[in-house]
PDB file of C-alpha atoms in Angstrom:
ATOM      1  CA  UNK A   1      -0.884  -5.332  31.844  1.00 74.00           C
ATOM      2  CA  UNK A   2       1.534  -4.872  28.836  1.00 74.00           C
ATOM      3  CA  UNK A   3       4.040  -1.346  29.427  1.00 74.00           C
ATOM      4  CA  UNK A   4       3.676  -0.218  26.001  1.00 69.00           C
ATOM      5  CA  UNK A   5       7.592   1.272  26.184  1.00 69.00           C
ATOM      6  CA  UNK A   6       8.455  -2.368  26.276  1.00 68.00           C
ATOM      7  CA  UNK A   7       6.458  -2.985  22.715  1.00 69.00           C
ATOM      8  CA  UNK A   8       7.320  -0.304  21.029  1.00 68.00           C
ATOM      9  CA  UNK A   9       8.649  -0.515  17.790  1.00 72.00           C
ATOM     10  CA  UNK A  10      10.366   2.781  17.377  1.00 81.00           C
ATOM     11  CA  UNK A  11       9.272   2.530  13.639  1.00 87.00           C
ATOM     12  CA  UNK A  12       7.478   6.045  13.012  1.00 91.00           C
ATOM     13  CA  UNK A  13       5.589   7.410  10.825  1.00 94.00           C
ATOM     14  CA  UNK A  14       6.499  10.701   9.313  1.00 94.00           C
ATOM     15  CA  UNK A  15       4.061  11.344   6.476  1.00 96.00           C
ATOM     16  CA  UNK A  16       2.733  10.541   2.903  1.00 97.00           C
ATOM     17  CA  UNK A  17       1.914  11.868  -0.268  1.00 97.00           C
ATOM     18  CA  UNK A  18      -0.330  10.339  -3.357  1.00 97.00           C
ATOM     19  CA  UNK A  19       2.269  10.838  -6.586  1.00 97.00           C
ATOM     20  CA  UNK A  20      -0.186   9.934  -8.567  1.00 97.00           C
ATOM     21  CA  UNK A  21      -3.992   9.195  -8.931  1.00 95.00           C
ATOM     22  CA  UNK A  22      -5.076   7.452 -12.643  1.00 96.00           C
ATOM     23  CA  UNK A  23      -9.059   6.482 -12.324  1.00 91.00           C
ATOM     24  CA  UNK A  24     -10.316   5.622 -15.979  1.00 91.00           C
ATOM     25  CA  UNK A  25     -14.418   4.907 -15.047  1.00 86.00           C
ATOM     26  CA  UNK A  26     -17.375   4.234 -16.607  1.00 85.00           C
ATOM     27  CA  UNK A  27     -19.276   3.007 -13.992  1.00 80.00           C
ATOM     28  CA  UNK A  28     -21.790   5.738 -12.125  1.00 72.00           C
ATOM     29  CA  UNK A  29     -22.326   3.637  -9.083  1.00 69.00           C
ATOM     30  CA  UNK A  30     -22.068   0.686  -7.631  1.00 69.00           C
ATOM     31  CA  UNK A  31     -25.660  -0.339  -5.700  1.00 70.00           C
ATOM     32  CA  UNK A  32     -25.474  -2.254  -1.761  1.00 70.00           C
ATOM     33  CA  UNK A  33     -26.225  -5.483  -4.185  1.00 75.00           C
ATOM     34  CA  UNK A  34     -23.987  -4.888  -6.751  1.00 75.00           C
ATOM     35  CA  UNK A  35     -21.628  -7.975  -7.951  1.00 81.00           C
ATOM     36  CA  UNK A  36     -18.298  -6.877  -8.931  1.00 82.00           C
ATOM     37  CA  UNK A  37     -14.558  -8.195  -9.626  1.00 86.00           C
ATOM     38  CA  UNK A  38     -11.547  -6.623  -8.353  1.00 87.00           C
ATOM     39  CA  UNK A  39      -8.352  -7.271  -9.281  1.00 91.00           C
ATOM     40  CA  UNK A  40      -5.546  -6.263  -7.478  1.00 90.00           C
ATOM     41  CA  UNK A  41      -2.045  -5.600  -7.800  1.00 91.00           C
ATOM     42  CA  UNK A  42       0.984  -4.391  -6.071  1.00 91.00           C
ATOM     43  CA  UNK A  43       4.566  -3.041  -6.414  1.00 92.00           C
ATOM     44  CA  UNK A  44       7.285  -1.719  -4.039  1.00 92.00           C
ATOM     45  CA  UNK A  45      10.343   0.466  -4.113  1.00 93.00           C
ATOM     46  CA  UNK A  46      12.826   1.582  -1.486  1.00 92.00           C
ATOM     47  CA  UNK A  47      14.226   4.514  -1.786  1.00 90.00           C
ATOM     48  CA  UNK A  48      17.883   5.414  -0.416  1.00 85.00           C
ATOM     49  CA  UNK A  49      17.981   5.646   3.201  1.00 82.00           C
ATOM     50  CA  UNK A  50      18.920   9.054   5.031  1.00 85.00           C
ATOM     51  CA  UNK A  51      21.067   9.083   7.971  1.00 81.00           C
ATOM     52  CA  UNK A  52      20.261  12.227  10.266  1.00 78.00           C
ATOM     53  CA  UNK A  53      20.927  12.542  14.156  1.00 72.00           C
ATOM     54  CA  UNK A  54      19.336  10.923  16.080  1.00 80.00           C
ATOM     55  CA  UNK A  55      17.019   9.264  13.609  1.00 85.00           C
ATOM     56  CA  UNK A  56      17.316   7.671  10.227  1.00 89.00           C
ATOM     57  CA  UNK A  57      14.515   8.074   7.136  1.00 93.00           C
ATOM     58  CA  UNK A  58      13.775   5.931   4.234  1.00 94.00           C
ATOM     59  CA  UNK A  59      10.957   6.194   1.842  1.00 96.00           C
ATOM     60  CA  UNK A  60       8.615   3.621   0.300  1.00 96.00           C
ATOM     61  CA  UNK A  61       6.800   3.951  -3.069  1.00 96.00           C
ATOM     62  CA  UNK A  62       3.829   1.701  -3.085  1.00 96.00           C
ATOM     63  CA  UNK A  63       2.359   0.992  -6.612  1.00 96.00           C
ATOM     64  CA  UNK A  64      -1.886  -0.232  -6.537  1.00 95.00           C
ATOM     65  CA  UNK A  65      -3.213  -1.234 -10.206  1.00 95.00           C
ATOM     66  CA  UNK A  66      -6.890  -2.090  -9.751  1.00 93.00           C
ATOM     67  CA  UNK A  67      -9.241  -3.205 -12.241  1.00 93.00           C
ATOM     68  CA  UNK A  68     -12.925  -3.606 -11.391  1.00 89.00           C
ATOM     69  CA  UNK A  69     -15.595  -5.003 -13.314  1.00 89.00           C
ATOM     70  CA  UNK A  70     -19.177  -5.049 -13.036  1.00 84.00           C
ATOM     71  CA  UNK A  71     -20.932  -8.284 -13.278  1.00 85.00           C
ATOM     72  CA  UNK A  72     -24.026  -7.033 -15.142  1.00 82.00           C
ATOM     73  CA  UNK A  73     -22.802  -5.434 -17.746  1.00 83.00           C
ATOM     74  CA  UNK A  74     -19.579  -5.938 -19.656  1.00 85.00           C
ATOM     75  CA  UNK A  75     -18.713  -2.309 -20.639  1.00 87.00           C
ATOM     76  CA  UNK A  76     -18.912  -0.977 -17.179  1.00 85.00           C
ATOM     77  CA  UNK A  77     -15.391  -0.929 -15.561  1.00 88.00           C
ATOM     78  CA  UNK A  78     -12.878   0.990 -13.628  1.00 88.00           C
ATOM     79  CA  UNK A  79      -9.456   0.972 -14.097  1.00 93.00           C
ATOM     80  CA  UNK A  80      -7.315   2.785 -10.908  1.00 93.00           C
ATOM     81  CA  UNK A  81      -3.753   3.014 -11.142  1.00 96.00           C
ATOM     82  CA  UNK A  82      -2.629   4.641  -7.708  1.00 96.00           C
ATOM     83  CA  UNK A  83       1.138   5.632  -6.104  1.00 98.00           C
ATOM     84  CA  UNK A  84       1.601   6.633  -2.857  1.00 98.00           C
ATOM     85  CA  UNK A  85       5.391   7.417  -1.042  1.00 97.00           C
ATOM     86  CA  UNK A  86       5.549   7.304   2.669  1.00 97.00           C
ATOM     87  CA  UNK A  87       8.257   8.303   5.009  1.00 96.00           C
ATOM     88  CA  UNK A  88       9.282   6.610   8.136  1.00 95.00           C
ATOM     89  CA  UNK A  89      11.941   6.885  10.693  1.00 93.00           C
ATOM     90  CA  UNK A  90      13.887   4.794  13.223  1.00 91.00           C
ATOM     91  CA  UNK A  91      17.103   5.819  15.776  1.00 86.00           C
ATOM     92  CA  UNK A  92      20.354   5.602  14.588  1.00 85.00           C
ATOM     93  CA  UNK A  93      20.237   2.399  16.666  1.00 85.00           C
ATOM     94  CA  UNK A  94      18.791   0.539  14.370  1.00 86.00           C
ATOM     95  CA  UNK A  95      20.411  -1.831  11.609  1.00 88.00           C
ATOM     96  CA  UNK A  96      19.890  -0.943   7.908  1.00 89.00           C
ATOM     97  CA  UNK A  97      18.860  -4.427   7.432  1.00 92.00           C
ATOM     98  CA  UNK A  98      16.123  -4.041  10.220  1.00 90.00           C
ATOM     99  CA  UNK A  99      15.208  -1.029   9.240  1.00 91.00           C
ATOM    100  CA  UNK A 100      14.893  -2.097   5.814  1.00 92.00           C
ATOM    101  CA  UNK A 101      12.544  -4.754   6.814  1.00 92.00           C
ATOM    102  CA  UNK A 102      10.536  -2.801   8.932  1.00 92.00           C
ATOM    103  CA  UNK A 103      10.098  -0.546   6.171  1.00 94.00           C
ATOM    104  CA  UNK A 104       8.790  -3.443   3.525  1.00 93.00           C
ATOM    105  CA  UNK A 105       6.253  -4.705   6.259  1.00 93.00           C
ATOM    106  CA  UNK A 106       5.200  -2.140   8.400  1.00 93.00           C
ATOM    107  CA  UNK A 107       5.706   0.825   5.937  1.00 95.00           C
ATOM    108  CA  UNK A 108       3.890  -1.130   3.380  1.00 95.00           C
ATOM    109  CA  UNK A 109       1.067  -2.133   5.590  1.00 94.00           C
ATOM    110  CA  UNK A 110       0.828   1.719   6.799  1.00 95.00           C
ATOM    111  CA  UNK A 111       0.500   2.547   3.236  1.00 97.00           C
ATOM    112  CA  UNK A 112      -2.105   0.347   2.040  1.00 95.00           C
ATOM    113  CA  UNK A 113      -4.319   1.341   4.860  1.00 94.00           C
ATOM    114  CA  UNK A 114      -3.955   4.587   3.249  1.00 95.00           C
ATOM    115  CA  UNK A 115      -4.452   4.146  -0.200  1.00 94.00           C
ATOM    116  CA  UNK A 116      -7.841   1.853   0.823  1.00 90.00           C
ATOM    117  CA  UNK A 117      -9.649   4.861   2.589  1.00 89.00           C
ATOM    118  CA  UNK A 118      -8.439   7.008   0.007  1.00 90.00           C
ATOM    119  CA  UNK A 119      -9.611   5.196  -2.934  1.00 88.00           C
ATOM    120  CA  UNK A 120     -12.974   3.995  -1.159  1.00 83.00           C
ATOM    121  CA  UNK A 121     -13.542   7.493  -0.644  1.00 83.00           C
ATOM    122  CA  UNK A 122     -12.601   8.773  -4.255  1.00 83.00           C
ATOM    123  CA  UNK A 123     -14.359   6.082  -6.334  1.00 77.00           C
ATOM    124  CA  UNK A 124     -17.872   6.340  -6.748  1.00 68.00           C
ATOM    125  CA  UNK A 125     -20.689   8.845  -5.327  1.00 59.00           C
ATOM    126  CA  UNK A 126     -22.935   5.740  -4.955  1.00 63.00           C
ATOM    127  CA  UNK A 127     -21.262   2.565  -3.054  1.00 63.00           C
ATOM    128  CA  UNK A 128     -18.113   2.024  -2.981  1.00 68.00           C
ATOM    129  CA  UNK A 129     -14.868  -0.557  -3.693  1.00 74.00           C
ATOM    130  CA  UNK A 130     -14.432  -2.759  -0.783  1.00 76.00           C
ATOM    131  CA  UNK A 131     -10.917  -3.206  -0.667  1.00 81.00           C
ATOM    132  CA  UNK A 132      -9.285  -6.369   0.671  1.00 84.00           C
ATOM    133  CA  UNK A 133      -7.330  -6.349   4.234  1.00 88.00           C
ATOM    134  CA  UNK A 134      -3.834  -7.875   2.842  1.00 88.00           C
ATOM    135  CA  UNK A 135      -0.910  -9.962   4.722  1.00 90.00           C
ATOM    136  CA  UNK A 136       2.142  -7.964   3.459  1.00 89.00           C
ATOM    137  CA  UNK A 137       4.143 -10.605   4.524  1.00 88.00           C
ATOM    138  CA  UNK A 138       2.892 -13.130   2.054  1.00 90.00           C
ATOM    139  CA  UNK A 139       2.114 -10.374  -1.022  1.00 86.00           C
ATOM    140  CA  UNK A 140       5.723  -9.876  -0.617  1.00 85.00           C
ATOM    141  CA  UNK A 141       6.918 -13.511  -0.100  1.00 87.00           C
ATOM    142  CA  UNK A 142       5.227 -13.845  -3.799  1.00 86.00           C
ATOM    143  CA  UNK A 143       6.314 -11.315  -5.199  1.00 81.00           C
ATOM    144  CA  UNK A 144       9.310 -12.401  -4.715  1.00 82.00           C
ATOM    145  CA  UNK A 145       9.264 -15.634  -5.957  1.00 86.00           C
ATOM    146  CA  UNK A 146       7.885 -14.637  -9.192  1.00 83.00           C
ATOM    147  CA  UNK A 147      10.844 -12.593  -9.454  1.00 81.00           C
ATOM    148  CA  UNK A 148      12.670 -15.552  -8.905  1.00 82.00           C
ATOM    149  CA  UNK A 149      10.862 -17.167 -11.655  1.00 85.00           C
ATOM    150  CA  UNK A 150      11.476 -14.347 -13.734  1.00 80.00           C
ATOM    151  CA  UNK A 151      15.483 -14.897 -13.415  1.00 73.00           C
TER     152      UNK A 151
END
């Protein structure tokens, strides 16, 4: 058996907030058989770190645009744009550059869990948006390069 002291990250979670909350909808529900596309996408932003004793903060700002669009009829659509900022901490211990990472991955990750079962929950009265599972590591991997591309 695993000692979960020795797996620990020592990444915590300290809370989140929705900053903002756009829905634009003229769908009334979505049926167990309804056929839909959603479109996703995603930005990031650090904000400055905070060094407090014994633990350092830092903030992320995760940025969801979603467009869904029924199938069956062309003029039914929802358009979500959605912000969330969460706050995480680590000891002192810790590197900038780890914590930094930790917050990209695991701070984005925590968020997203978030902003699905908010947004599933928010949508409609009838059905719901299934939104994807992501691997943070790759979203940001391209997001990156099309930076890159960008430059």
């Amino acid at each position: 058996m695993i000692k979960l002291d020795e797996i620990v990250s020592g990444f915590s979670y300290v809370g989140s907030s929705v900053k903002e909350c756009k829905i634009l909808n003229s769908i009334v529900g979505l049926g167990p058989d309804a056929q839909y596309s959603l479109e996703l996408d995603f930005s990031t932003m650090l904000l400055p770190l905070n060094k407090e004793d014994p633990f350092r903060r830092g903030r992320v700002l995760l940025s969801i645009g979603c467009k869904v669009r029924s199938e069956a009829d062309e003029d039914a659509k929802t358009d979500i744009d959605f912000v969330i900022e969460g706050e995480f901490s680590v000891s002192n211990e810790m590197s900038d550059e780890a914590f930094t990472k930790m917050l990209m991955v695991n701070g984005v990750s925590a968020l997203y869990g978030i902003a699905r079962s908010k947004l599933e929950v928010i949508t409609y009265h009838q059905g719901k948006i299934s939104f994807p599972m992501i691997n943070v590591l790759e979203l940001l991997k391209e997001k990156q390069e099309q930076e890159s591309q960008k430059n």
